[in-house]
Amino acid sequence: MVPIIWIFFLTSTLAADPQSGTYEGRLISQIRYVDLRTTQSLVIDRELQVHQGLPFHSADLEESAQRLRNLMIFIRVDAEVSEAKEAPGKVDVTFTFLEKWTILPIIKVGGAGDVQYFQLGVYDVNFLGRYLELGARYDNIASRSSGLVWYRDPRLLGVRIRFGLDVASITRLRGVYTAAGALDRSFALQRRQIVTFLESEIDPRFTLGLSLDLRFDRLTNEGLTYAQNQVNAAQSFTPSGFSRTPTASGYFAIGRIDYDDFLADGHQTRVRLSKSIGKWATASIHSMDLETGHHFRLLQDHNLAIRAQVAATSSQTLQD
């Protein structure tokens, strides 16, 4: 088991909570959206706990505003209730938004020793204003190209089911070294990977999920240097072989982290159990992962966050 603990701080500005207790129980005449420029109104509609024609409750308004902040596509969400001018005895509800720029670039350059790398990509967490995430990334490590594309629909079919799909092509040069640090053998790993998942929000503070990870790995000598091939020849080692590892996972999350721009408050614990799938796998893999995070709000505009993770994995090669 490997325990890992992170502690970090965040600083930002908090939006005030709506104050609306004096209108409790009155019917809602209309709901208005102000300064909603990019995001489509359907994204807002499906998060709301307040509805036109139904009695107003301040707790529902506060929950609606918090759900909208938790989408992480707004810098600020303000909610207020007022007397309905055109419907005496009723109330109007108004949500005012300050939207974020959600198209984000990925640019990384670095290196260690004689290995250099760079990453280029872009993703949008509010694609077409529909709260969809679409992204692509190109990696070049030691002159070997890899790529990843991904898609997320956090409200599949308009309900609180999150769907995700990742497709990756990965090439890495690997080395095996002796206890003295000398290169013993080298190979190129070529991996094709597809990951998909579904998460269902059973309750605002309880989520269930299933995922499927398909990995197809091949070992070759493509791209090895002359020196690496010479070392392999001296060891009578020829990189070859193919493995497939389909892994199914089930997981659940308890608790909820509430956001206000980049500030967070609350706690969540996630537990994941994974197992390779029967006759299609060339290795039997079992794993358990537990992660818990706690976010504390300090002095109204600061955060303290603590996250801990414990994981255990066992594997065994299977014969075809």
Coordinates of C-alpha atoms in Angstrom, one line a residue:
M1 CA 0.0 0.0 0.0
V2 CA 1.2 3.5 -0.8
P3 CA -0.2 6.4 1.2
I4 CA 0.0 9.8 -0.3
I5 CA -1.0 13.1 1.4
W6 CA -1.3 16.5 -0.2
I7 CA -1.9 19.9 1.6
F8 CA -2.5 23.0 -0.4
F9 CA -3.9 26.6 -0.1
L10 CA -6.1 28.6 -2.4
T11 CA -7.0 32.3 -2.3
S12 CA -9.8 34.0 -4.1
T13 CA -13.0 36.0 -3.6
L14 CA -16.3 34.5 -2.4
A15 CA -19.7 35.3 -3.7
A16 CA -22.3 36.1 -1.0
D17 CA -25.0 33.5 -0.3
P18 CA -28.6 34.6 -1.4
Q19 CA -30.8 36.0 1.4
S20 CA -34.4 35.2 0.7
G21 CA -36.2 33.9 3.8
T22 CA -38.9 36.6 3.8
Y23 CA -40.6 35.2 0.6
E24 CA -40.9 31.6 1.8
G25 CA -43.9 29.7 0.4
R26 CA -45.0 32.2 -2.3
L27 CA -45.5 31.0 -5.8
I28 CA -42.8 31.8 -8.3
S29 CA -44.0 34.0 -11.2
Q30 CA -40.9 33.8 -13.4
I31 CA -37.2 32.9 -13.4
R32 CA -34.8 35.2 -15.2
Y33 CA -31.2 34.7 -16.3
V34 CA -29.0 37.8 -16.6
D35 CA -25.7 38.1 -18.5
L36 CA -25.8 34.5 -19.7
R37 CA -23.9 35.0 -23.0
T38 CA -22.2 31.8 -24.0
T39 CA -23.8 29.1 -21.9
Q40 CA -27.2 27.8 -23.2
S41 CA -30.2 28.2 -20.9
L42 CA -30.8 24.4 -20.9
V43 CA -27.6 24.0 -18.9
I44 CA -29.1 26.2 -16.2
D45 CA -32.6 24.8 -16.4
R46 CA -31.6 21.2 -15.5
E47 CA -29.6 22.4 -12.4
L48 CA -32.4 24.3 -10.8
Q49 CA -34.4 23.2 -7.7
V50 CA -36.8 26.2 -8.1
H51 CA -39.5 26.1 -10.8
Q52 CA -41.9 28.6 -12.2
G53 CA -45.5 28.1 -10.7
L54 CA -44.3 26.2 -7.6
P55 CA -43.8 27.5 -4.1
F56 CA -40.5 29.3 -3.4
H57 CA -38.2 27.9 -0.7
S58 CA -34.9 29.6 0.1
A59 CA -33.1 26.3 0.6
D60 CA -34.0 25.3 -2.9
L61 CA -32.6 28.6 -4.2
E62 CA -29.4 28.2 -2.3
E63 CA -29.0 24.6 -3.6
S64 CA -29.7 25.8 -7.2
A65 CA -27.0 28.5 -7.0
Q66 CA -24.5 26.1 -5.5
R67 CA -25.1 23.5 -8.2
L68 CA -24.5 26.2 -10.8
R69 CA -21.2 27.2 -9.1
N70 CA -20.2 23.5 -9.0
L71 CA -20.3 23.4 -12.8
M72 CA -17.0 25.4 -12.7
I73 CA -17.9 27.4 -15.8
F74 CA -18.8 30.6 -14.0
I75 CA -16.6 33.0 -12.1
R76 CA -19.7 34.1 -10.1
V77 CA -23.3 33.1 -9.7
D78 CA -25.7 35.4 -7.8
A79 CA -29.3 34.4 -7.0
E80 CA -32.0 36.8 -5.6
V81 CA -35.7 36.8 -5.1
S82 CA -38.0 39.8 -5.3
E83 CA -41.6 40.9 -5.4
A84 CA -43.2 40.0 -8.8
K85 CA -44.2 43.4 -10.3
E86 CA -46.7 41.9 -12.7
A87 CA -48.1 39.2 -10.4
P88 CA -49.0 40.6 -6.9
G89 CA -48.4 38.1 -4.1
K90 CA -45.9 36.1 -6.2
V91 CA -42.1 36.4 -6.5
D92 CA -39.5 36.6 -9.3
V93 CA -36.2 34.7 -9.1
T94 CA -33.2 36.1 -10.9
F95 CA -29.8 34.5 -11.5
T96 CA -26.9 36.7 -12.6
F97 CA -23.8 35.2 -14.1
L98 CA -20.2 36.1 -14.8
E99 CA -19.0 33.4 -17.2
K100 CA -15.4 32.1 -17.5
W101 CA -13.4 31.7 -20.7
T102 CA -13.5 27.9 -21.0
I103 CA -11.2 27.1 -24.0
L104 CA -7.9 26.3 -22.5
P105 CA -4.5 25.6 -24.1
I106 CA -2.0 22.9 -23.0
I107 CA 1.6 23.8 -23.5
K108 CA 4.4 22.0 -21.7
V109 CA 8.1 21.8 -22.4
G110 CA 10.7 20.0 -20.3
G111 CA 13.4 17.5 -20.1
A112 CA 15.7 15.4 -17.9
G113 CA 19.1 14.1 -18.8
D114 CA 19.1 13.4 -22.5
V115 CA 15.3 13.1 -22.8
Q116 CA 13.3 16.1 -23.8
Y117 CA 9.5 16.3 -24.1
F118 CA 6.8 18.7 -25.1
Q119 CA 2.9 18.7 -25.0
L120 CA 0.5 20.6 -27.1
G121 CA -3.2 20.5 -26.8
V122 CA -6.5 22.3 -26.2
Y123 CA -9.7 21.6 -24.4
D124 CA -13.1 23.2 -23.8
V125 CA -15.1 22.4 -20.7
N126 CA -18.2 24.3 -22.0
F127 CA -18.2 23.1 -25.7
L128 CA -20.8 24.9 -27.8
G129 CA -22.2 26.4 -24.5
R130 CA -23.7 23.0 -23.6
Y131 CA -21.5 22.1 -20.6
L132 CA -19.7 19.4 -22.7
E133 CA -16.0 18.8 -22.5
L134 CA -13.9 18.0 -25.6
G135 CA -10.1 17.9 -25.7
A136 CA -7.1 16.7 -27.6
R137 CA -3.4 16.5 -26.7
Y138 CA -0.2 15.6 -28.5
D139 CA 2.8 14.4 -26.6
N140 CA 6.4 14.1 -27.9
I141 CA 8.8 12.4 -25.5
A142 CA 12.3 11.5 -26.7
S143 CA 11.1 12.1 -30.3
R144 CA 8.3 9.5 -29.9
S145 CA 4.7 10.7 -30.6
S146 CA 1.6 10.0 -28.6
G147 CA -1.9 11.4 -28.6
L148 CA -5.0 11.5 -26.5
V149 CA -8.6 12.7 -27.3
W150 CA -11.3 12.8 -24.7
Y151 CA -15.0 13.7 -24.4
R152 CA -17.2 14.3 -21.3
D153 CA -20.9 14.7 -21.0
P154 CA -21.7 15.4 -17.3
R155 CA -25.5 15.4 -17.9
L156 CA -26.0 12.5 -20.3
L157 CA -29.6 12.6 -21.8
G158 CA -30.3 15.7 -19.6
V159 CA -30.1 13.8 -16.3
R160 CA -27.4 13.6 -13.6
I161 CA -25.4 10.9 -15.3
R162 CA -21.8 11.6 -16.3
F163 CA -20.3 9.9 -19.4
G164 CA -16.7 9.9 -20.4
L165 CA -14.6 8.5 -23.2
D166 CA -10.8 8.6 -23.7
V167 CA -8.9 7.3 -26.7
A168 CA -5.1 7.2 -26.6
S169 CA -2.2 6.1 -28.7
I170 CA 1.0 5.9 -26.6
T171 CA 4.6 5.1 -27.6
R172 CA 7.3 5.1 -24.9
L173 CA 10.9 3.9 -24.9
R174 CA 11.7 1.8 -21.8
G175 CA 14.9 0.6 -20.3
V176 CA 15.7 -2.1 -17.7
Y177 CA 18.7 -1.5 -15.6
T178 CA 21.0 -3.6 -13.4
A179 CA 21.4 -3.0 -9.7
A180 CA 24.6 -1.1 -10.5
G181 CA 22.7 1.2 -12.8
A182 CA 23.9 -0.1 -16.1
L183 CA 21.5 -0.6 -19.0
D184 CA 20.5 -4.2 -19.3
R185 CA 17.9 -4.1 -22.1
S186 CA 15.6 -1.7 -23.9
F187 CA 12.3 -1.9 -25.7
A188 CA 9.6 0.3 -27.2
L189 CA 6.1 0.1 -25.7
Q190 CA 3.2 0.8 -28.1
R191 CA -0.1 1.1 -26.3
R192 CA -3.6 1.6 -27.7
Q193 CA -6.1 2.5 -24.9
I194 CA -9.8 3.1 -24.7
V195 CA -11.4 4.2 -21.4
T196 CA -15.1 4.8 -20.9
F197 CA -17.2 5.4 -17.8
L198 CA -20.6 6.2 -16.5
E199 CA -21.4 7.9 -13.1
S200 CA -24.8 8.3 -11.7
E201 CA -25.7 10.8 -8.9
I202 CA -28.0 8.9 -6.7
D203 CA -28.1 11.7 -4.2
P204 CA -26.3 15.1 -4.2
R205 CA -23.8 13.5 -1.8
F206 CA -23.6 9.9 -3.1
T207 CA -22.4 8.8 -6.6
L208 CA -22.0 5.4 -8.2
G209 CA -19.8 4.7 -11.2
L210 CA -18.7 2.0 -13.6
S211 CA -15.7 2.1 -15.9
L212 CA -14.0 0.0 -18.6
D213 CA -10.4 0.3 -19.5
L214 CA -9.1 -1.5 -22.6
R215 CA -5.3 -1.7 -23.1
F216 CA -3.5 -3.3 -25.9
D217 CA 0.3 -3.3 -25.5
R218 CA 3.0 -4.4 -27.9
L219 CA 6.8 -4.6 -27.3
T220 CA 9.0 -3.9 -30.3
N221 CA 12.5 -2.6 -31.1
E222 CA 11.2 0.2 -33.3
G223 CA 13.0 3.5 -32.5
L224 CA 15.7 2.1 -30.4
T225 CA 19.2 3.6 -30.9
Y226 CA 22.1 1.7 -32.2
A227 CA 23.6 1.5 -28.7
Q228 CA 20.4 0.1 -27.2
N229 CA 20.2 -2.5 -29.9
Q230 CA 23.7 -3.5 -29.2
V231 CA 22.9 -4.0 -25.5
N232 CA 19.9 -6.1 -26.4
A233 CA 22.0 -8.2 -28.8
A234 CA 24.6 -8.8 -26.0
Q235 CA 21.7 -10.1 -23.8
S236 CA 20.2 -12.1 -26.6
F237 CA 17.0 -10.1 -26.0
T238 CA 14.6 -9.3 -28.9
P239 CA 11.7 -7.1 -27.8
S240 CA 8.5 -8.8 -28.8
G241 CA 5.1 -9.7 -27.4
F242 CA 1.5 -8.6 -27.1
S243 CA -0.7 -8.2 -24.1
R244 CA -4.3 -7.1 -23.7
T245 CA -5.7 -5.9 -20.4
P246 CA -9.4 -5.1 -20.2
T247 CA -10.2 -3.9 -16.7
A248 CA -13.6 -3.2 -15.2
S249 CA -14.0 -0.9 -12.2
G250 CA -16.8 -0.1 -9.8
Y251 CA -16.6 2.9 -7.5
F252 CA -18.6 5.2 -5.3
A253 CA -18.2 8.6 -3.8
I254 CA -19.6 9.9 -0.5
G255 CA -19.8 13.6 0.2
R256 CA -19.6 16.7 -2.0
I257 CA -17.1 19.5 -2.7
D258 CA -18.9 22.8 -3.2
Y259 CA -17.1 25.5 -5.3
D260 CA -17.2 29.2 -5.6
D261 CA -14.9 30.0 -8.4
F262 CA -11.6 28.4 -7.3
L263 CA -12.5 28.2 -3.6
A264 CA -13.9 24.9 -2.2
D265 CA -15.7 23.7 0.9
G266 CA -16.7 20.2 2.0
H267 CA -15.4 16.7 1.8
Q268 CA -15.6 13.7 -0.4
T269 CA -14.3 10.1 -0.1
R270 CA -14.0 7.9 -3.2
V271 CA -13.5 4.1 -3.2
R272 CA -12.6 2.2 -6.4
L273 CA -12.3 -1.6 -6.9
S274 CA -10.9 -2.9 -10.2
K275 CA -10.4 -6.3 -11.8
S276 CA -9.2 -7.5 -15.1
I277 CA -11.8 -9.3 -17.2
G278 CA -11.6 -13.1 -17.4
K279 CA -10.5 -14.9 -20.6
W280 CA -9.7 -11.7 -22.5
A281 CA -6.9 -10.7 -20.2
T282 CA -3.3 -11.8 -20.4
A283 CA -2.7 -10.7 -16.8
S284 CA -4.9 -10.9 -13.7
I285 CA -5.0 -7.6 -12.0
H286 CA -6.8 -6.6 -8.8
S287 CA -6.7 -3.2 -7.3
M288 CA -8.3 -1.1 -4.6
D289 CA -8.0 2.7 -4.3
L290 CA -9.3 4.9 -1.6
E291 CA -9.0 8.7 -1.8
T292 CA -10.4 11.3 0.6
G293 CA -10.3 15.0 0.4
H294 CA -11.3 17.7 2.9
H295 CA -11.6 21.4 2.0
F296 CA -11.9 24.0 4.7
R297 CA -12.8 27.7 4.2
L298 CA -10.6 30.1 6.2
L299 CA -11.3 33.8 6.8
Q300 CA -13.9 33.8 4.1
D301 CA -11.4 34.2 1.2
H302 CA -8.9 31.4 1.8
N303 CA -8.9 27.6 1.6
L304 CA -7.1 24.8 3.3
A305 CA -7.3 21.5 1.6
I306 CA -6.0 18.1 2.6
R307 CA -6.1 15.0 0.4
A308 CA -5.0 11.5 1.3
Q309 CA -4.8 8.4 -0.9
V310 CA -4.2 4.7 -0.2
A311 CA -3.9 2.1 -3.0
A312 CA -3.1 -1.6 -3.3
T313 CA -2.6 -3.6 -6.5
S314 CA -1.8 -7.3 -7.2
S315 CA -1.1 -8.8 -10.6
Q316 CA -0.3 -12.3 -12.1
T317 CA 0.6 -13.2 -15.6
L318 CA -1.9 -15.6 -17.3
Q319 CA -1.1 -18.2 -19.9
D320 CA -3.0 -18.0 -23.3

